[in-house]
Short mmCIF file of C-alpha atoms in Angstrom, two decimals:
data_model
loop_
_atom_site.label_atom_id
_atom_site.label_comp_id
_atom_site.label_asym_id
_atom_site.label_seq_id
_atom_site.Cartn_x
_atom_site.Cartn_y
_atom_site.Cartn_z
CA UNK A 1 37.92 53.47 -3.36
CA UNK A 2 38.10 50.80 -1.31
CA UNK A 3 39.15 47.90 -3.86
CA UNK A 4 42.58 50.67 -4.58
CA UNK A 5 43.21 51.18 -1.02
CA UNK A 6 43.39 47.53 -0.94
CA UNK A 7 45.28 47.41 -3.77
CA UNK A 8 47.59 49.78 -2.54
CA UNK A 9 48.27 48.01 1.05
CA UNK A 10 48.59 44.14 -0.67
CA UNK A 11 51.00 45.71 -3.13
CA UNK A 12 53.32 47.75 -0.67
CA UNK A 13 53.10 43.91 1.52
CA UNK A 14 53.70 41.77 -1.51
CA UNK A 15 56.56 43.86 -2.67
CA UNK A 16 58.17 43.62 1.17
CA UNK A 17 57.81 40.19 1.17
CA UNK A 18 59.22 39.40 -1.93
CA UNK A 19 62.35 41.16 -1.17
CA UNK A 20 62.52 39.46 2.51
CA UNK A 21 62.17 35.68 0.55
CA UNK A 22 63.79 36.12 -2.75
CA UNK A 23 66.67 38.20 -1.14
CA UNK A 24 69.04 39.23 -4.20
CA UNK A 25 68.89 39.17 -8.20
CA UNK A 26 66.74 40.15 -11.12
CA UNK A 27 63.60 38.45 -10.15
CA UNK A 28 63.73 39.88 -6.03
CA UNK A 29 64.48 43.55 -7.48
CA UNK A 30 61.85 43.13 -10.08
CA UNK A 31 58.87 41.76 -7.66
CA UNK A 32 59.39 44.36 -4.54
CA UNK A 33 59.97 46.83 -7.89
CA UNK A 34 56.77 45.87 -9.04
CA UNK A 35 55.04 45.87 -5.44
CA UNK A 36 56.38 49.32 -4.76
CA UNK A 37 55.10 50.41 -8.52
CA UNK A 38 51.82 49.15 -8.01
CA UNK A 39 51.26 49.83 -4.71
CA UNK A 40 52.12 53.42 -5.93
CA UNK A 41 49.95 53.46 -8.16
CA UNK A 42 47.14 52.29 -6.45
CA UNK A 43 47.78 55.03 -3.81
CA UNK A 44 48.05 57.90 -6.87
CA UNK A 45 44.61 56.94 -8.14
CA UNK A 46 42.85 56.57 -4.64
CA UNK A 47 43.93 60.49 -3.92
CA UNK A 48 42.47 61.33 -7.52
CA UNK A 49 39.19 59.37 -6.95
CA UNK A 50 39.00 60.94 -3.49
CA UNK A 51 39.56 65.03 -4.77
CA UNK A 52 37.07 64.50 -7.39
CA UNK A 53 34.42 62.45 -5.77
CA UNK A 54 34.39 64.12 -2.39
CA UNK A 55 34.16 61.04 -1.10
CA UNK A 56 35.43 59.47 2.52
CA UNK A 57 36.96 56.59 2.88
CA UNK A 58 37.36 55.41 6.59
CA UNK A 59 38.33 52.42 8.91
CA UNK A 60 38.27 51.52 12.42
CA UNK A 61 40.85 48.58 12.99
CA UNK A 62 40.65 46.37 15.74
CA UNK A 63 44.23 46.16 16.38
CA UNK A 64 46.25 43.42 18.24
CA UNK A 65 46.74 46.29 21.07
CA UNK A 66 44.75 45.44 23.84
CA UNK A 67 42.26 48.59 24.59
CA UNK A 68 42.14 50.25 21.11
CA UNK A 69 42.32 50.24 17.44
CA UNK A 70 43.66 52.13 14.52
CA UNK A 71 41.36 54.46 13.03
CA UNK A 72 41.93 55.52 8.91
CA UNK A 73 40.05 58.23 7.21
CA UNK A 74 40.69 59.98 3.60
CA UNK A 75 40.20 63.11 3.29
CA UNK A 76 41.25 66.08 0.72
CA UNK A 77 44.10 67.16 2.74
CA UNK A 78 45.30 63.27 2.73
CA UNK A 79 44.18 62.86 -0.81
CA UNK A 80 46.45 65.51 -1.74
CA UNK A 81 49.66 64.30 -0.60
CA UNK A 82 48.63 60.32 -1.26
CA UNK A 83 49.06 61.82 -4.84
CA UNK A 84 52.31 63.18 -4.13
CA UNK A 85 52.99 59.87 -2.32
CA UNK A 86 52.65 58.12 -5.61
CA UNK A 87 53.68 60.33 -7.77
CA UNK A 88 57.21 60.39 -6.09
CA UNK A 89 56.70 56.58 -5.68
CA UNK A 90 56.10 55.21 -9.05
CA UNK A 91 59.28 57.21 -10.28
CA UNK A 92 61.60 56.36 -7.71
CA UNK A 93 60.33 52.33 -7.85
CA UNK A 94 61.37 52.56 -11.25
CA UNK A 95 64.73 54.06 -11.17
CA UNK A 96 64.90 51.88 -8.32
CA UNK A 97 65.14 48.67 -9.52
CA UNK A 98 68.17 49.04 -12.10
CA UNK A 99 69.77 51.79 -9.69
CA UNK A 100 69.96 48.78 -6.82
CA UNK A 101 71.35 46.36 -9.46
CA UNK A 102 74.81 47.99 -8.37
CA UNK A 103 74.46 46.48 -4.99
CA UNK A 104 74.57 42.89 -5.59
CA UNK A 105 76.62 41.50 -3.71
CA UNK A 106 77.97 44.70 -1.90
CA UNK A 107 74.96 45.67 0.31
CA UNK A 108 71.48 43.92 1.84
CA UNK A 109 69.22 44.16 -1.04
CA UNK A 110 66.67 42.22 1.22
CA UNK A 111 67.12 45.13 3.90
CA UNK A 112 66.74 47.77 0.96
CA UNK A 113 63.41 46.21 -0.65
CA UNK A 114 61.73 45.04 2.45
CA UNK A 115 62.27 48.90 4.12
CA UNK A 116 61.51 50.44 0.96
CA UNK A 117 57.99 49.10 0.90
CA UNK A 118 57.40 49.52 4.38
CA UNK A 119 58.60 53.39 3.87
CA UNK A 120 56.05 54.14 1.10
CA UNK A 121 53.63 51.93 3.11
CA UNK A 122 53.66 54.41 6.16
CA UNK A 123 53.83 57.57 4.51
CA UNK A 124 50.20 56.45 2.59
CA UNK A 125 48.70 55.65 5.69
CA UNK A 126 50.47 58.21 7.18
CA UNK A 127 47.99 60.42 5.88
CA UNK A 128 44.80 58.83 6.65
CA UNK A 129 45.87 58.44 10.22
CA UNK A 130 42.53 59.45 12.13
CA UNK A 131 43.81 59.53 15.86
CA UNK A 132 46.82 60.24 17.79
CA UNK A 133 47.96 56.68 18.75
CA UNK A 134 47.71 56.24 14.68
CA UNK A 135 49.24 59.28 13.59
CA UNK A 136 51.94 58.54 16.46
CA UNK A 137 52.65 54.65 15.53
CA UNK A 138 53.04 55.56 12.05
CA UNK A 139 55.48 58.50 12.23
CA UNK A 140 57.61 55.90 14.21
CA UNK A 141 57.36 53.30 11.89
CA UNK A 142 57.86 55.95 8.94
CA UNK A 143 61.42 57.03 10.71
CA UNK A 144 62.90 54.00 11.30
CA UNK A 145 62.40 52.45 7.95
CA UNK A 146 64.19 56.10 6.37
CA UNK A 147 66.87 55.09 9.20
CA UNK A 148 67.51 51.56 7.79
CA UNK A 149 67.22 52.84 4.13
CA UNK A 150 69.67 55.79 4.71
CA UNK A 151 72.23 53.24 6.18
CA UNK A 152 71.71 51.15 2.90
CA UNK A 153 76.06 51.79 2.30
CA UNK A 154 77.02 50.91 6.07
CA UNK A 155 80.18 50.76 5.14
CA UNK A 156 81.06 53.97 3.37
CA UNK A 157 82.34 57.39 5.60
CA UNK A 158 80.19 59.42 6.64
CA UNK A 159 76.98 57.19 6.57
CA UNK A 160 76.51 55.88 10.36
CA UNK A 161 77.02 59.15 11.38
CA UNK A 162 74.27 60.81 9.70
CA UNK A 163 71.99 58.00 10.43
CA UNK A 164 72.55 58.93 14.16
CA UNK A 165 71.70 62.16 13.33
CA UNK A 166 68.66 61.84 11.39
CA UNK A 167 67.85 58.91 14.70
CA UNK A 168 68.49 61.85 17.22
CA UNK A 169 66.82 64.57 15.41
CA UNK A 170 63.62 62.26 14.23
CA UNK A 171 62.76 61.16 17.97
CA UNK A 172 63.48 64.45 19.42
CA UNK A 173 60.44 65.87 17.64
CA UNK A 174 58.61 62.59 18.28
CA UNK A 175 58.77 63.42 21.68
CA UNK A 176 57.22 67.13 21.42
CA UNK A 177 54.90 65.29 18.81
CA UNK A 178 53.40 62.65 21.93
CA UNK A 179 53.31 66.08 24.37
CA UNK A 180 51.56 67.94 22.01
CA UNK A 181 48.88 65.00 21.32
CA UNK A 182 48.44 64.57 24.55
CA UNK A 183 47.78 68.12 25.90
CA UNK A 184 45.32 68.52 22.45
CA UNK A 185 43.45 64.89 23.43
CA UNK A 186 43.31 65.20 26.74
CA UNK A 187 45.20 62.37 27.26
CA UNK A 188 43.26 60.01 25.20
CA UNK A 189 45.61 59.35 22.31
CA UNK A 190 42.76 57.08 21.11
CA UNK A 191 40.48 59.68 20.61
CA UNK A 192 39.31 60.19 17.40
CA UNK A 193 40.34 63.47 15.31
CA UNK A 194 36.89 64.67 15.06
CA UNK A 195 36.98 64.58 18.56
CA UNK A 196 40.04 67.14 18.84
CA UNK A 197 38.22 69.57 16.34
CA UNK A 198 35.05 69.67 18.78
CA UNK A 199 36.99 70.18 21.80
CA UNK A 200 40.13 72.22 20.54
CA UNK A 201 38.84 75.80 20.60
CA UNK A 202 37.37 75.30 24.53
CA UNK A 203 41.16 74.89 25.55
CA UNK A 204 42.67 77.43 27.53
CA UNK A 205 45.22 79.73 25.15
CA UNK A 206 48.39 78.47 26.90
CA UNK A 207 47.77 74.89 26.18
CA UNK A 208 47.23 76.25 22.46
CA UNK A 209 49.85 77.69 22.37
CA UNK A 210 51.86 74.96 24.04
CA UNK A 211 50.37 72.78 21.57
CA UNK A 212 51.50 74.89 18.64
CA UNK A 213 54.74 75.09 19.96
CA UNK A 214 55.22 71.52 19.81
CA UNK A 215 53.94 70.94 16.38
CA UNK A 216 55.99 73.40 15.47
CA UNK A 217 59.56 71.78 16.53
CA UNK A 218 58.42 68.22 15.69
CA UNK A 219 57.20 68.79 12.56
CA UNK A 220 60.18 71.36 11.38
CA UNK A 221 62.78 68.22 12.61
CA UNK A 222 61.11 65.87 9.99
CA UNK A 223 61.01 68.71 7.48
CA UNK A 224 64.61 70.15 8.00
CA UNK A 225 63.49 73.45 9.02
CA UNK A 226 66.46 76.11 9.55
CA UNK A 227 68.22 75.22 12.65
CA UNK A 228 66.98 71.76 12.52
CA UNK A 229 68.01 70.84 9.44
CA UNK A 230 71.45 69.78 10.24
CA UNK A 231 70.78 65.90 9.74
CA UNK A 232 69.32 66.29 6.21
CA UNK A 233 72.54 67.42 4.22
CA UNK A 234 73.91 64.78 6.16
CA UNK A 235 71.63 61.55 5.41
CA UNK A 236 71.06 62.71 1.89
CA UNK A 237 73.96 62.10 0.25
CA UNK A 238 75.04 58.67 1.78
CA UNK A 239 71.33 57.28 1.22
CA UNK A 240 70.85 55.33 -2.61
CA UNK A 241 69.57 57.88 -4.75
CA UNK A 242 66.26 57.07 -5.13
CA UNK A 243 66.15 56.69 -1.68
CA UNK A 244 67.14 60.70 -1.41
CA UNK A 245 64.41 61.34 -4.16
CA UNK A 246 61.38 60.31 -1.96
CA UNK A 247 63.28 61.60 1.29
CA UNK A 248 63.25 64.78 -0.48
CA UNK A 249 60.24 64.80 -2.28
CA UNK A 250 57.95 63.22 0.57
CA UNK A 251 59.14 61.96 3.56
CA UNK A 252 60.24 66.21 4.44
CA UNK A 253 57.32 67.32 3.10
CA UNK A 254 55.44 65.12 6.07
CA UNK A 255 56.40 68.15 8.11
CA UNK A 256 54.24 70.34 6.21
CA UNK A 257 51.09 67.95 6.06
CA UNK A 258 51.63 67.35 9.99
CA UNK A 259 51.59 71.18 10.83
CA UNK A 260 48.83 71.86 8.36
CA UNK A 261 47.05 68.78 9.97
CA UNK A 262 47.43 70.15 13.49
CA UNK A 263 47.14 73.66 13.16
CA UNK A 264 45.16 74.70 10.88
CA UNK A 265 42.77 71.11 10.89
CA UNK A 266 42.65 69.84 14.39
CA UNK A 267 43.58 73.24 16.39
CA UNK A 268 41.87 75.51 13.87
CA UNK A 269 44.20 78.34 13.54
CA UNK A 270 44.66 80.50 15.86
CA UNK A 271 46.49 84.25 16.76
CA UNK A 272 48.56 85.85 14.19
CA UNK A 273 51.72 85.41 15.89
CA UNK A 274 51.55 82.02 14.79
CA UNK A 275 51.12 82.53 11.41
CA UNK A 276 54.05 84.95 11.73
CA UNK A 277 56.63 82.68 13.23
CA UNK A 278 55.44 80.35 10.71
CA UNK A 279 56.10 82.89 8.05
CA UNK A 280 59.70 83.94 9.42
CA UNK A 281 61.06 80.20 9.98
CA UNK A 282 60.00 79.82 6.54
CA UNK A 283 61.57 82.88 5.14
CA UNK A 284 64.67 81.96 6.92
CA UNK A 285 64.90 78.26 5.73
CA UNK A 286 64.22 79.65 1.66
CA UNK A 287 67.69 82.40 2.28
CA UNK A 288 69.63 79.83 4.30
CA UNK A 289 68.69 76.89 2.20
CA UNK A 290 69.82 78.62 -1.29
CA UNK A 291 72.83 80.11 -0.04
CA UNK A 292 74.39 77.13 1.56
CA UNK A 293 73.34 75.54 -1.95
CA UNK A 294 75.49 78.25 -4.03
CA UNK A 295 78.67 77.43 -1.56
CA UNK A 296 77.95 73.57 -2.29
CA UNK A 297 79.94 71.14 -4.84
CA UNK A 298 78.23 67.87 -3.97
CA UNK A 299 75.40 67.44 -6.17
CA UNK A 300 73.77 65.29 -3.71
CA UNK A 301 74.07 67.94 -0.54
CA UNK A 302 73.58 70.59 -3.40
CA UNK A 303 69.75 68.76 -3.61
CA UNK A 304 69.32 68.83 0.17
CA UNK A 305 70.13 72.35 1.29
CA UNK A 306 67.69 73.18 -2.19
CA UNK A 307 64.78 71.44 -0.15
CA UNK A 308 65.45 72.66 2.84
CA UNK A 309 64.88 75.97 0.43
CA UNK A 310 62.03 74.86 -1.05
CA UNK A 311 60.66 73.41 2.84
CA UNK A 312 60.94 77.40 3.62
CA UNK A 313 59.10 78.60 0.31
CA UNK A 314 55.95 76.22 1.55
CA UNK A 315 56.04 77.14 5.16
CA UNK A 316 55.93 80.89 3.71
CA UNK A 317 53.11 80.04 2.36
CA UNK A 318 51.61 78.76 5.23
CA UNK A 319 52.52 80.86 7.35
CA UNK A 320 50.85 83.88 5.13
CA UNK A 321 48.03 81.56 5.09
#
């Protein structure tokens, strides 16, 4: 597991840097193509290998921040969605590079390929993230390179704006996201996520409930959760296409893996009540979601108000859950 983790992080880096040196043209499109394919891949086969060996794959990484480090881990609830992670990612890599040929000329296909990478970079280490200050760095990084990508066609109407509002909305539930890690760690966003299981259930039931709470609005912000989903019709439909594909296909369904992650991992689960407002924002989202789709005409804002229905079909789920 280790060789296609590897694998998977050279791959993401060789296909960024390709597109940052080679710039434009067949042979820069076709390398950061082929780093985001493989890279992919690599990620698609690691999630396998993990759900049927059982296995753990985990890594504590000195990092250059004085103090601390970067923890990884692998587990089935990150195996899961590293499959969906690749699964979205091969595809869109693919359509990708002939989809981008269109932009010669017209549009930063260094930006695009270097971002790209990065993007399906974070979201598969997103999920291996094994402590706050991780978790935290990597959501950040994960936003801004969805930022850049969904103001790919600067110039047409319509697309600054909606990168402003995906840039408010994203960092408004990164801000509940550092509250909520830092009530559940005690203040020691280096603290390891074992560490947050052991000590969750001796917190008092406000701060539980405080910390739910917070998941709960910065994780429905990144998954366009009914009110909050008003930046996603928005940045959909000016981003490239395949770009939209693994917004809607992954980088929303982070939402869901960060609220499963936190509340029913780290914090547990807890009352009912949770479960239940859970179950209604859900419920919500699914009616909203599908009727905004029958009144819409744009195929592209069609697709996003039909995940911000299917967002509300999971979160039923796990809210009944």
């Amino acid at each position: 597991m280790t060789l296609l983790f590897l694998l998977m992080f050279s791959s993401y880096g060789f296909g960024a840097f390709s597109a940052l040196i080679f710039g434009r043209g067949n042979f820069a499109r076709g390398l950061s193509a082929l780093g985001a394919v493989i890279g992919s891949g690599a990620g698609l086969f690691l999630g396998v290998t993990q759900l049927a060996s059982g296995g753990l794959i985990q890594y504590s990484l000195l990092s250059f921040l004085p103090l601390t480090g970067l923890a990884l881990r692998l587990d089935g609830l990150g195996a899961f969605f590293l499959i969906v992670i690749g699964l979205v990612g091969v595809s869109a890599s693919i359509y990708g590079f002939s989809y981008s040929k269109e932009y010669e000329g017209r549009y930063s296909l260094r930006v695009l390929g270097v971002t790209f990478n990065i993007l399906l970079l974070t979201l598969s280490l997103q999920v291996m993230a094994d402590n706050a200050l991780t978790f935290l760095l990597l959501w950040e990084a994960m936003s801004l390179s969805a930022y850049w990508l969904v103001l790919t066609e600067n110039d047409q109407p319509g697309t600054v704006r909606a990168g402003v509002w995906y840039l408010a909305m994203t960092h408004a539930g990164f801000a509940a996201l550092v509250a909520m890690f830092l009530l559940l760690s005690g203040g020691d966003l280096t603290g390891s996520f074992a560490t947050m299981r052991s000590t969750s259930m001796g917190l008092t039931p406000l701060i539980r409930d405080a910390v739910f709470l917070l998941a709960l609005f910065g994780f429905a912000s990144k998954a366009g959760i009914v009110p909050l989903h008003i930046w996603l019709p928005m940045a959909h439909p000016v981003a490239p296409s395949h770009v939209s594909a693994l917004m809607s296909g992954v980088v929303i369904k982070m939402g869901i893996y960060g609220l499963v992650r936190v509340v029913l991992d780290l914090l547990g689960g807890g009352p009912v009540w949770w479960g239940g407002i859970i179950l209604g924002a859900g419920a919500v989202s699914a009616l909203l979601g599908v009727l905004y789709a029958l009144m819409e005409h744009d195929l592209k804002r069609l697709l996003a108000y039909h995940s911000v229905e299917n967002i509300g079909i999971i979160l039923i789920g796990v809210g009944a859950g």
